[in-house]
mmCIF file of C-alpha atoms in Angstrom:
data_model
loop_
_atom_site.group_PDB
_atom_site.id
_atom_site.type_symbol
_atom_site.label_atom_id
_atom_site.label_comp_id
_atom_site.label_asym_id
_atom_site.label_seq_id
_atom_site.Cartn_x
_atom_site.Cartn_y
_atom_site.Cartn_z
ATOM 1 C CA MET A 297 -13.351 -16.942 18.995
ATOM 2 C CA LEU A 298 -13.846 -18.719 15.685
ATOM 3 C CA LEU A 299 -13.500 -16.618 12.530
ATOM 4 C CA ASN A 300 -15.679 -16.643 9.444
ATOM 5 C CA GLY A 301 -15.617 -15.294 5.921
ATOM 6 C CA PRO A 302 -16.649 -15.986 2.343
ATOM 7 C CA SER A 303 -15.972 -19.439 0.977
ATOM 8 C CA LEU A 304 -16.105 -21.452 -2.233
ATOM 9 C CA ALA A 305 -16.846 -25.155 -2.485
ATOM 10 C CA PRO A 306 -14.738 -27.327 -4.780
ATOM 11 C CA LEU A 307 -15.245 -26.498 -8.451
ATOM 12 C CA ALA A 308 -15.656 -30.193 -9.242
ATOM 13 C CA GLY A 309 -18.401 -30.578 -6.655
ATOM 14 C CA GLY A 310 -18.467 -33.151 -3.903
ATOM 15 C CA ALA A 311 -16.234 -33.297 -0.862
ATOM 16 C CA ALA A 312 -13.041 -31.265 -0.740
ATOM 17 C CA ASN A 313 -9.734 -33.120 -0.743
ATOM 18 C CA ALA A 314 -7.821 -29.968 0.205
ATOM 19 C CA LEU A 315 -8.367 -26.520 1.718
ATOM 20 C CA VAL A 316 -6.815 -23.137 0.942
ATOM 21 C CA VAL A 317 -7.351 -20.428 3.562
ATOM 22 C CA LEU A 318 -6.793 -16.811 2.515
ATOM 23 C CA LEU A 319 -5.774 -14.102 5.001
ATOM 24 C CA HIS A 320 -6.329 -10.467 4.024
ATOM 25 C CA GLY A 321 -4.321 -7.373 4.849
ATOM 26 C CA VAL A 322 -4.992 -4.575 7.308
ATOM 27 C CA GLY A 323 -8.012 -2.411 6.522
ATOM 28 C CA ALA A 324 -9.756 -5.072 4.458
ATOM 29 C CA ASN A 325 -11.888 -8.166 5.060
ATOM 30 C CA GLY A 326 -12.363 -11.665 3.720
ATOM 31 C CA ALA A 327 -14.142 -10.423 0.590
ATOM 32 C CA ASP A 328 -10.897 -8.711 -0.442
ATOM 33 C CA LEU A 329 -9.149 -11.969 -1.363
ATOM 34 C CA ILE A 330 -11.807 -14.565 -2.149
ATOM 35 C CA ASP A 331 -11.745 -13.636 -5.858
ATOM 36 C CA LEU A 332 -8.137 -14.861 -6.045
ATOM 37 C CA ALA A 333 -9.533 -18.367 -5.911
ATOM 38 C CA ALA A 334 -10.791 -17.941 -9.484
ATOM 39 C CA TYR A 335 -7.180 -18.027 -10.713
ATOM 40 C CA TRP A 336 -6.419 -21.322 -8.993
ATOM 41 C CA ARG A 337 -9.664 -23.302 -8.949
ATOM 42 C CA PRO A 338 -9.299 -24.838 -12.452
ATOM 43 C CA ASP A 339 -6.085 -26.586 -11.351
ATOM 44 C CA LEU A 340 -7.398 -27.263 -7.844
ATOM 45 C CA SER A 341 -10.888 -28.400 -8.713
ATOM 46 C CA GLN A 342 -11.335 -30.519 -5.582
ATOM 47 C CA THR A 343 -10.088 -27.793 -3.235
ATOM 48 C CA ALA A 344 -12.281 -25.626 -1.017
ATOM 49 C CA PHE A 345 -11.359 -21.973 -0.446
ATOM 50 C CA VAL A 346 -12.129 -19.859 2.627
ATOM 51 C CA SER A 347 -11.159 -16.191 2.979
ATOM 52 C CA LEU A 348 -11.277 -15.382 6.677
ATOM 53 C CA ASN A 349 -12.222 -12.087 8.289
ATOM 54 C CA ALA A 350 -9.608 -10.854 10.764
ATOM 55 C CA PRO A 351 -10.840 -10.674 14.374
ATOM 56 C CA PHE A 352 -10.411 -6.974 15.204
ATOM 57 C CA PRO A 353 -11.699 -3.589 13.937
ATOM 58 C CA CYS A 354 -9.064 -1.640 12.043
ATOM 59 C CA ASP A 355 -7.316 1.201 13.891
ATOM 60 C CA PHE A 356 -7.886 3.726 11.108
ATOM 61 C CA ALA A 357 -11.138 2.371 9.591
ATOM 62 C CA PRO A 358 -13.405 0.804 12.234
ATOM 63 C CA ASP A 359 -15.727 -0.619 9.579
ATOM 64 C CA ARG A 360 -12.794 -2.681 8.255
ATOM 65 C CA LEU A 361 -10.647 -5.299 9.963
ATOM 66 C CA GLN A 362 -7.121 -6.080 11.092
ATOM 67 C CA TRP A 363 -5.261 -9.039 12.562
ATOM 68 C CA PHE A 364 -3.282 -6.870 14.960
ATOM 69 C CA SER A 365 -2.771 -3.179 15.653
ATOM 70 C CA VAL A 366 0.043 -1.268 13.994
ATOM 71 C CA ALA A 367 -0.477 1.869 16.089
ATOM 72 C CA ASP A 368 2.606 0.910 18.092
ATOM 73 C CA ARG A 369 5.226 -0.632 15.799
ATOM 74 C CA THR A 370 7.554 -1.726 18.569
ATOM 75 C CA PRO A 371 8.545 -5.288 17.565
ATOM 76 C CA ALA A 372 7.525 -6.805 20.885
ATOM 77 C CA VAL A 373 4.105 -5.127 20.729
ATOM 78 C CA LEU A 374 3.505 -6.273 17.147
ATOM 79 C CA LEU A 375 4.506 -9.816 18.049
ATOM 80 C CA GLN A 376 2.161 -9.872 21.025
ATOM 81 C CA GLY A 377 -0.673 -8.705 18.779
ATOM 82 C CA MET A 378 0.071 -11.549 16.395
ATOM 83 C CA ARG A 379 0.073 -14.059 19.237
ATOM 84 C CA VAL A 380 -3.392 -12.932 20.298
ATOM 85 C CA ALA A 381 -4.774 -13.181 16.750
ATOM 86 C CA ALA A 382 -3.091 -16.569 16.324
ATOM 87 C CA LEU A 383 -5.305 -18.059 19.043
ATOM 88 C CA SER A 384 -8.435 -17.400 16.979
ATOM 89 C CA LEU A 385 -6.795 -18.308 13.682
ATOM 90 C CA ASP A 386 -5.425 -21.621 14.946
ATOM 91 C CA ALA A 387 -8.768 -22.617 16.432
ATOM 92 C CA THR A 388 -10.549 -21.682 13.217
ATOM 93 C CA LEU A 389 -8.147 -23.711 11.080
ATOM 94 C CA ASP A 390 -8.747 -26.720 13.328
ATOM 95 C CA ALA A 391 -12.509 -26.282 12.950
ATOM 96 C CA LEU A 392 -12.373 -25.838 9.159
ATOM 97 C CA LEU A 393 -10.287 -28.983 8.769
ATOM 98 C CA ALA A 394 -12.541 -30.998 11.092
ATOM 99 C CA GLU A 395 -15.647 -29.896 9.175
ATOM 100 C CA ARG A 396 -14.155 -31.308 5.976
ATOM 101 C CA GLY A 397 -12.503 -34.368 7.441
ATOM 102 C CA LEU A 398 -9.051 -33.094 6.416
ATOM 103 C CA THR A 399 -5.686 -32.946 8.136
ATOM 104 C CA ASP A 400 -3.020 -30.235 8.161
ATOM 105 C CA ASP A 401 -1.121 -31.767 5.253
ATOM 106 C CA ARG A 402 -4.141 -30.898 3.047
ATOM 107 C CA LEU A 403 -4.177 -27.240 4.130
ATOM 108 C CA ALA A 404 -2.391 -24.299 2.524
ATOM 109 C CA LEU A 405 -2.354 -20.714 3.810
ATOM 110 C CA VAL A 406 -2.205 -17.735 1.456
ATOM 111 C CA GLY A 407 -1.767 -14.289 2.980
ATOM 112 C CA PHE A 408 -1.330 -10.738 1.759
ATOM 113 C CA SER A 409 0.576 -8.090 3.776
ATOM 114 C CA GLN A 410 -0.562 -8.419 7.403
ATOM 115 C CA GLY A 411 -2.279 -11.662 6.434
ATOM 116 C CA ALA A 412 1.019 -12.952 5.068
ATOM 117 C CA MET A 413 2.643 -12.200 8.408
ATOM 118 C CA MET A 414 -0.087 -14.180 10.151
ATOM 119 C CA ALA A 415 0.248 -17.082 7.708
ATOM 120 C CA LEU A 416 3.967 -17.347 8.427
ATOM 121 C CA HIS A 417 3.531 -16.919 12.163
ATOM 122 C CA VAL A 418 0.826 -19.540 12.564
ATOM 123 C CA GLY A 419 1.911 -21.962 9.850
ATOM 124 C CA LEU A 420 5.376 -22.457 11.304
ATOM 125 C CA ARG A 421 4.033 -22.972 14.818
ATOM 126 C CA ARG A 422 1.436 -25.653 14.097
ATOM 127 C CA ARG A 423 2.403 -29.072 15.388
ATOM 128 C CA ARG A 424 1.492 -30.803 12.156
ATOM 129 C CA ARG A 425 3.101 -29.581 8.963
ATOM 130 C CA LEU A 426 0.874 -27.748 6.482
ATOM 131 C CA ALA A 427 0.967 -28.402 2.754
ATOM 132 C CA GLY A 428 2.414 -24.928 2.172
ATOM 133 C CA ILE A 429 2.350 -21.186 2.805
ATOM 134 C CA VAL A 430 2.207 -18.384 0.223
ATOM 135 C CA ALA A 431 3.129 -14.935 1.569
ATOM 136 C CA PHE A 432 2.457 -11.945 -0.694
ATOM 137 C CA SER A 433 4.029 -8.606 0.312
ATOM 138 C CA GLY A 434 4.592 -9.704 3.887
ATOM 139 C CA ALA A 435 7.325 -10.028 6.484
ATOM 140 C CA LEU A 436 8.466 -12.544 9.064
ATOM 141 C CA ARG A 437 7.673 -10.888 12.378
ATOM 142 C CA GLY A 438 9.217 -12.469 15.439
ATOM 143 C CA GLY A 439 12.011 -14.096 13.484
ATOM 144 C CA GLU A 440 14.220 -13.845 16.570
ATOM 145 C CA THR A 441 11.877 -16.227 18.429
ATOM 146 C CA LEU A 442 11.447 -18.665 15.579
ATOM 147 C CA ARG A 443 14.165 -21.107 16.594
ATOM 148 C CA ALA A 444 12.578 -21.638 19.990
ATOM 149 C CA GLU A 445 9.004 -21.779 18.671
ATOM 150 C CA ILE A 446 9.028 -23.451 15.259
ATOM 151 C CA LEU A 447 7.137 -26.747 15.333
ATOM 152 C CA SER A 448 6.917 -27.657 11.649
ATOM 153 C CA LYS A 449 8.574 -26.706 8.377
ATOM 154 C CA PRO A 450 6.096 -26.445 5.506
ATOM 155 C CA PRO A 451 7.326 -25.203 2.117
ATOM 156 C CA VAL A 452 7.006 -21.436 1.740
ATOM 157 C CA LEU A 453 6.691 -19.156 -1.280
ATOM 158 C CA LEU A 454 7.506 -15.464 -0.718
ATOM 159 C CA VAL A 455 6.323 -12.997 -3.382
ATOM 160 C CA HIS A 456 7.129 -9.295 -3.060
ATOM 161 C CA GLY A 457 7.063 -6.179 -5.232
ATOM 162 C CA GLU A 458 10.389 -4.381 -5.529
ATOM 163 C CA MET A 459 8.597 -1.015 -5.314
ATOM 164 C CA ASP A 460 6.484 -1.884 -2.264
ATOM 165 C CA GLU A 461 5.760 1.345 -0.419
ATOM 166 C CA ILE A 462 4.110 -0.296 2.623
ATOM 167 C CA VAL A 463 6.180 -3.352 3.546
ATOM 168 C CA PRO A 464 9.799 -2.819 2.405
ATOM 169 C CA PHE A 465 11.040 -5.159 -0.309
ATOM 170 C CA ALA A 466 14.011 -5.968 1.938
ATOM 171 C CA ALA A 467 11.604 -7.867 4.203
ATOM 172 C CA MET A 468 11.566 -10.705 1.668
ATOM 173 C CA ALA A 469 15.317 -11.301 1.912
ATOM 174 C CA GLU A 470 15.169 -11.075 5.704
ATOM 175 C CA ALA A 471 12.384 -13.637 5.833
ATOM 176 C CA ARG A 472 14.171 -15.926 3.420
ATOM 177 C CA SER A 473 17.346 -15.877 5.504
ATOM 178 C CA ALA A 474 15.500 -16.600 8.743
ATOM 179 C CA LEU A 475 13.531 -19.446 7.182
ATOM 180 C CA GLU A 476 16.584 -21.015 5.575
ATOM 181 C CA ARG A 477 18.427 -20.911 8.901
ATOM 182 C CA GLU A 478 15.692 -23.100 10.346
ATOM 183 C CA GLY A 479 15.672 -25.504 7.424
ATOM 184 C CA VAL A 480 12.330 -24.363 6.015
ATOM 185 C CA PRO A 481 12.035 -24.986 2.244
ATOM 186 C CA VAL A 482 11.579 -21.507 0.768
ATOM 187 C CA ALA A 483 11.257 -20.075 -2.724
ATOM 188 C CA VAL A 484 11.124 -16.373 -3.545
ATOM 189 C CA LEU A 485 9.751 -14.295 -6.393
ATOM 190 C CA ALA A 486 10.676 -10.619 -6.731
ATOM 191 C CA ARG A 487 8.391 -8.534 -8.923
ATOM 192 C CA PRO A 488 10.067 -5.535 -10.597
ATOM 193 C CA ARG A 489 8.125 -2.252 -10.659
ATOM 194 C CA LEU A 490 5.366 -3.698 -8.473
ATOM 195 C CA GLY A 491 4.201 -1.895 -5.350
ATOM 196 C CA HIS A 492 2.124 -3.243 -2.465
ATOM 197 C CA ALA A 493 -0.024 -5.478 -4.604
ATOM 198 C CA ILE A 494 -0.440 -8.886 -6.242
ATOM 199 C CA ASP A 495 0.054 -9.224 -9.978
ATOM 200 C CA GLU A 496 -0.707 -12.006 -12.455
ATOM 201 C CA VAL A 497 2.869 -13.292 -12.446
ATOM 202 C CA GLY A 498 2.656 -13.727 -8.681
ATOM 203 C CA LEU A 499 -0.748 -15.366 -8.980
ATOM 204 C CA ASP A 500 0.577 -17.818 -11.561
ATOM 205 C CA ALA A 501 3.560 -18.683 -9.372
ATOM 206 C CA ALA A 502 1.291 -19.170 -6.364
ATOM 207 C CA GLY A 503 -1.001 -21.369 -8.432
ATOM 208 C CA ARG A 504 1.868 -23.658 -9.425
ATOM 209 C CA PHE A 505 3.079 -23.773 -5.827
ATOM 210 C CA LEU A 506 -0.379 -24.679 -4.517
ATOM 211 C CA ARG A 507 -0.939 -27.268 -7.236
ATOM 212 C CA ASP A 508 2.323 -29.007 -6.352
ATOM 213 C CA ALA A 509 1.802 -28.733 -2.588
ATOM 214 C CA LEU A 510 -1.758 -30.066 -2.720
ATOM 215 C CA ALA A 511 -1.333 -32.676 -5.450
ATOM 216 C CA PRO A 512 -3.085 -35.940 -4.594
ATOM 217 C CA GLY A 513 -0.690 -38.250 -2.867
ATOM 218 C CA VAL A 514 1.553 -35.453 -1.600
ATOM 219 C CA ALA A 515 1.830 -35.726 2.172
ATOM 220 C CA ALA A 516 3.769 -33.700 4.678
ATOM 221 C CA GLY A 517 6.972 -35.254 5.885
#
């Protein structure tokens, strides 16, 4: 199943030379994150943005969406849910790139909460290295399987509020450690007094990360 969602063409007009795909959190939809593109488009004027809708109705709000169920938080169950969603997400990324004549090294994933978990899960398991991954308020689920499953090592930026009441702040350090063990380039940004949210400091940091990752002439190694 291919996914859809709101999109924005490059600010400069013409064909896109890069693509940023946004992945929302549980109980939301693609419209929840597409406005973030406004912060980054001036510096990424030839980049297209797509904010995908997750594939499944939300457990607690059927008119909203989720990537995987959190009704059963057993790690193995959560990981299996992510694997199922990854099938649709991977196929959709392939289709979005093909439509624009782009390759993985011109693609960045930006996720929030559950979307951040999906960005990390899928981005590290694609055969061709992405330009980068930004994970806001997320976690690295399935870290114990990463060594056997990792296929590429794109640069990663982890941003997390120290007062996060939904995904514990400690998840950022856990993800960082697991990524560093596998040789993934990772940067972190802790936000004091911030809960489960994205603030302007995080947006600015993500903008710089995306600008560097998607700069013309930058190719995945």
